[in-house]
Amino acid sequence: FTYSFKFNQQNKYYTKLRDSNIEDKVVNQSIDNKNDNEVQLPIVNNDRKVSWSGSHKSSVKAKEIKRTVEEYMALPASEYSVLSAEQIIRLNDHQFKCVIGNMNFFGNIICPVLYVDVNVYPELAKSEIVVVKAETTGSDIAEKINGSFNVSAINIVSAGIDDKGRKTLTSDASVNIDVLVPESKVPMRLIRTGGNFLIQSSLSVLVTAFVRILAADFKRWSAGDNSRNAVEGVKLG
């Protein structure tokens, strides 16, 4: 039984919506398909295109009280907690917006924003969270690279049993980003190594925080709490 987070933007195009109210437009929309609200622009390949990647795996104990991990994993997306009220917004029954938080890249503040669609497979006690759109906000450089990157990432969260026979929740994530870097005084070599370090360190923090928050949400749900409110006082990173 697994809970998957997939991030997959197309290699040929990036998408921007003409309507500024992205929350209304992202519903029931696939990044693969064209529609009247989209403008598709080619990403130009040049010497300033770099690839960054990272991966991280983290596990925590999941204490079952009245309900099991398998039942938790089979919940419909409409019953998902947003986990962190400061960073995750429910758009409808199966779509969410997630603001990752500020990242400092050579003095430039970049804040990734993800729009995700949740597909639940209750018979498999499995869910897939697919990113249908990603944006970057923050400093000028964040605005310049917005839309000029391709991302492929997956986070598989599974319930299992550790070597002591205890139930666990495990998050195993990997990400690869191809980005067209604007002209800069920073050498490309440093941009490549710095980007990899930023992705790896950020992913380590995010995955560890995510699975701990998920375990906290499971604990209260397993005890009989059906409120599905966000976990108080927590952040993804």
Coordinates of C-alpha atoms in Angstrom, one line a residue:
F1 CA 0.0 0.0 0.0
T2 CA 1.5 3.3 -1.1
Y3 CA 0.8 7.0 -1.2
S4 CA 2.5 8.6 -4.2
F5 CA 3.4 12.2 -4.9
K6 CA 4.2 12.7 -8.6
F7 CA 5.5 15.8 -10.2
N8 CA 5.7 15.7 -14.0
Q9 CA 5.8 18.8 -16.3
Q10 CA 6.2 18.3 -20.0
N11 CA 9.6 18.5 -21.6
K12 CA 8.6 20.6 -24.7
Y13 CA 6.3 23.2 -23.3
Y14 CA 5.5 25.2 -20.2
T15 CA 1.9 26.4 -19.6
K16 CA 0.6 29.8 -18.4
L17 CA -3.1 30.6 -17.9
R18 CA -4.5 33.8 -19.2
D19 CA -6.8 34.1 -16.2
S20 CA -5.0 35.2 -13.1
N21 CA -7.4 33.2 -10.9
I22 CA -5.4 30.0 -11.3
E23 CA -7.3 28.2 -8.5
D24 CA -10.5 28.2 -10.7
K25 CA -8.7 27.2 -13.9
V26 CA -6.6 24.3 -12.6
V27 CA -9.7 22.2 -11.9
N28 CA -10.1 19.1 -14.1
Q29 CA -7.3 20.2 -16.3
S30 CA -4.4 18.2 -17.6
I31 CA -1.1 19.8 -18.4
D32 CA -0.9 17.4 -21.4
N33 CA -4.0 18.9 -23.1
K34 CA -4.5 22.2 -24.8
N35 CA -7.5 24.3 -24.1
D36 CA -8.8 27.8 -24.8
N37 CA -7.4 29.2 -21.6
E38 CA -3.8 28.2 -22.2
V39 CA -0.9 29.6 -24.1
Q40 CA 1.9 27.1 -24.8
L41 CA 5.4 28.4 -25.5
P42 CA 8.5 26.4 -26.4
I43 CA 11.4 26.2 -24.0
V44 CA 14.5 27.3 -25.9
N45 CA 17.5 25.0 -25.4
N46 CA 20.9 26.8 -25.0
D47 CA 24.1 26.6 -23.0
R48 CA 22.5 28.0 -19.9
K49 CA 20.2 25.0 -19.4
V50 CA 21.1 23.0 -16.3
S51 CA 19.8 19.9 -14.5
W52 CA 19.4 19.6 -10.7
S53 CA 18.4 16.4 -8.8
G54 CA 18.0 15.0 -5.3
S55 CA 16.4 12.2 -3.4
H56 CA 15.6 11.4 0.2
K57 CA 13.9 8.7 2.2
S58 CA 12.4 9.0 5.7
S59 CA 10.4 6.6 8.0
V60 CA 8.4 7.1 11.2
K61 CA 6.4 4.8 13.5
A62 CA 2.6 4.8 12.9
K63 CA 0.7 3.8 16.0
E64 CA -2.6 2.2 15.3
I65 CA -5.3 2.8 17.9
K66 CA -8.9 2.2 16.7
R67 CA -8.3 2.3 12.9
T68 CA -5.5 0.9 10.7
V69 CA -2.9 2.5 8.4
E70 CA -4.6 0.6 5.5
E71 CA -7.9 2.3 6.2
Y72 CA -6.2 5.7 6.4
M73 CA -4.5 5.2 3.1
A74 CA -7.9 4.4 1.5
L75 CA -9.5 7.7 2.6
P76 CA -11.0 9.7 -0.3
A77 CA -9.2 12.9 -1.1
S78 CA -12.2 14.9 0.1
E79 CA -11.4 13.6 3.6
Y80 CA -7.7 14.5 3.5
S81 CA -6.4 16.9 6.1
V82 CA -4.5 19.8 4.5
L83 CA -1.8 18.9 7.2
S84 CA -0.3 22.4 7.3
A85 CA -2.8 25.3 7.2
E86 CA -0.1 27.8 6.5
Q87 CA 1.1 26.1 3.3
I88 CA -1.6 23.9 1.9
I89 CA -5.0 25.2 0.5
R90 CA -7.8 22.9 -0.6
L91 CA -9.2 24.0 -4.0
N92 CA -11.9 21.3 -4.2
D93 CA -12.5 17.7 -3.2
H94 CA -9.4 16.4 -5.0
Q95 CA -7.1 19.4 -5.8
F96 CA -4.8 21.3 -3.5
K97 CA -2.4 24.3 -3.7
C98 CA 0.9 24.0 -1.8
V99 CA 3.3 26.8 -1.1
I100 CA 6.7 25.1 -0.3
G101 CA 8.4 28.1 1.3
N102 CA 11.3 30.4 0.6
M103 CA 14.6 29.1 -0.7
N104 CA 17.7 31.2 -0.9
F105 CA 19.8 30.6 -4.0
F106 CA 22.9 32.8 -4.2
G107 CA 21.0 35.6 -2.5
N108 CA 17.9 35.2 -4.6
I109 CA 14.6 34.2 -2.8
I110 CA 12.6 31.6 -4.7
C111 CA 9.2 30.3 -3.4
P112 CA 7.8 27.3 -5.3
V113 CA 4.1 27.0 -5.6
L114 CA 2.5 23.6 -6.6
Y115 CA -1.0 22.8 -7.8
V116 CA -1.8 19.1 -7.3
D117 CA -4.5 16.6 -8.3
V118 CA -5.1 13.6 -6.0
N119 CA -6.2 10.2 -7.3
V120 CA -7.2 7.7 -4.7
Y121 CA -7.3 3.9 -5.2
P122 CA -9.1 2.6 -2.1
E123 CA -9.0 -1.1 -3.1
L124 CA -5.2 -0.8 -3.1
A125 CA -5.0 1.5 -0.1
K126 CA -3.1 3.9 -2.4
S127 CA -3.2 7.5 -3.5
E128 CA -1.3 9.4 -6.1
I129 CA -0.8 13.2 -5.9
V130 CA 0.1 14.6 -9.3
V131 CA 1.4 18.2 -9.8
V132 CA -0.5 19.7 -12.7
K133 CA 1.2 23.1 -12.5
A134 CA 4.2 24.7 -10.8
E135 CA 5.2 28.3 -10.4
T136 CA 8.0 30.2 -8.8
T137 CA 7.6 33.6 -7.0
G138 CA 9.9 35.7 -4.9
S139 CA 12.8 37.8 -6.2
D140 CA 13.3 39.0 -9.8
I141 CA 15.2 35.8 -10.7
A142 CA 12.3 33.7 -9.5
E143 CA 9.9 35.6 -11.8
K144 CA 12.3 35.2 -14.7
I145 CA 12.6 31.5 -14.4
N146 CA 8.9 31.0 -13.8
G147 CA 7.7 28.7 -16.6
S148 CA 11.2 28.1 -17.9
F149 CA 11.8 24.8 -16.1
N150 CA 10.7 21.1 -16.5
V151 CA 10.3 19.1 -13.3
S152 CA 10.0 15.3 -12.8
A153 CA 9.5 14.1 -9.3
I154 CA 7.8 11.4 -7.2
N155 CA 7.3 10.8 -3.5
I156 CA 6.2 7.3 -2.6
V157 CA 4.8 7.1 0.9
S158 CA 4.1 3.6 2.1
A159 CA 2.9 1.9 5.2
G160 CA 5.1 -1.0 6.3
I161 CA 6.6 -2.8 9.3
D162 CA 10.1 -2.2 10.7
D163 CA 12.5 -4.7 12.0
K164 CA 10.9 -4.6 15.4
G165 CA 7.4 -5.4 14.0
R166 CA 6.1 -1.9 14.3
K167 CA 3.8 -0.3 11.7
T168 CA 5.6 2.6 9.8
L169 CA 4.9 5.3 7.3
T170 CA 7.8 5.8 4.9
S171 CA 8.3 8.7 2.4
D172 CA 10.8 8.0 -0.5
A173 CA 11.2 11.0 -2.8
S174 CA 13.3 11.9 -5.8
V175 CA 13.2 14.9 -8.0
N176 CA 14.9 16.2 -11.2
I177 CA 14.6 19.7 -12.6
D178 CA 15.8 21.1 -15.9
V179 CA 15.9 24.8 -15.9
L180 CA 16.9 27.6 -18.3
V181 CA 19.1 29.9 -16.2
P182 CA 18.9 33.7 -16.9
E183 CA 22.2 35.5 -17.6
S184 CA 24.1 36.0 -14.3
K185 CA 27.5 36.8 -13.0
V186 CA 27.5 33.5 -11.1
P187 CA 29.6 30.9 -13.0
M188 CA 27.5 28.0 -14.4
R189 CA 29.6 25.5 -12.5
L190 CA 28.5 27.0 -9.2
I191 CA 24.9 27.3 -10.4
R192 CA 24.9 23.5 -11.2
T193 CA 26.5 22.5 -7.9
G194 CA 24.6 25.0 -5.8
G195 CA 21.3 23.9 -7.4
N196 CA 21.9 20.3 -6.6
F197 CA 22.8 21.2 -3.0
L198 CA 19.7 23.3 -2.7
I199 CA 17.4 20.6 -4.1
Q200 CA 19.0 17.9 -1.9
S201 CA 18.9 19.8 1.3
S202 CA 15.4 21.2 0.7
L203 CA 14.1 17.7 -0.2
S204 CA 15.6 16.2 3.0
V205 CA 13.8 18.8 5.1
L206 CA 10.5 18.6 3.2
V207 CA 10.3 14.8 3.2
T208 CA 11.2 14.4 6.8
A209 CA 8.7 17.0 7.9
F210 CA 6.0 15.7 5.6
V211 CA 6.1 12.1 6.9
R212 CA 6.2 13.3 10.5
I213 CA 3.1 15.5 10.0
L214 CA 1.4 12.6 8.1
A215 CA 2.0 10.3 11.1
A216 CA 0.7 12.9 13.5
D217 CA -2.5 13.2 11.4
F218 CA -2.8 9.4 11.2
K219 CA -2.5 9.1 15.0
R220 CA -5.4 11.4 15.8
W221 CA -7.5 9.9 12.9
S222 CA -6.8 6.4 14.1
A223 CA -8.0 7.4 17.6
G224 CA -11.4 8.5 16.2
D225 CA -10.9 12.2 15.3
N226 CA -12.8 12.8 12.1
S227 CA -12.4 16.6 12.0
R228 CA -9.7 16.5 9.4
N229 CA -8.4 19.9 10.4
A230 CA -4.8 20.8 9.8
V231 CA -2.2 19.7 12.3
E232 CA -1.6 22.7 14.6
G233 CA 1.7 24.5 14.6
V234 CA 3.4 22.5 11.9
K235 CA 5.2 23.5 8.6
L236 CA 6.6 21.5 5.8
G237 CA 9.9 23.4 6.0

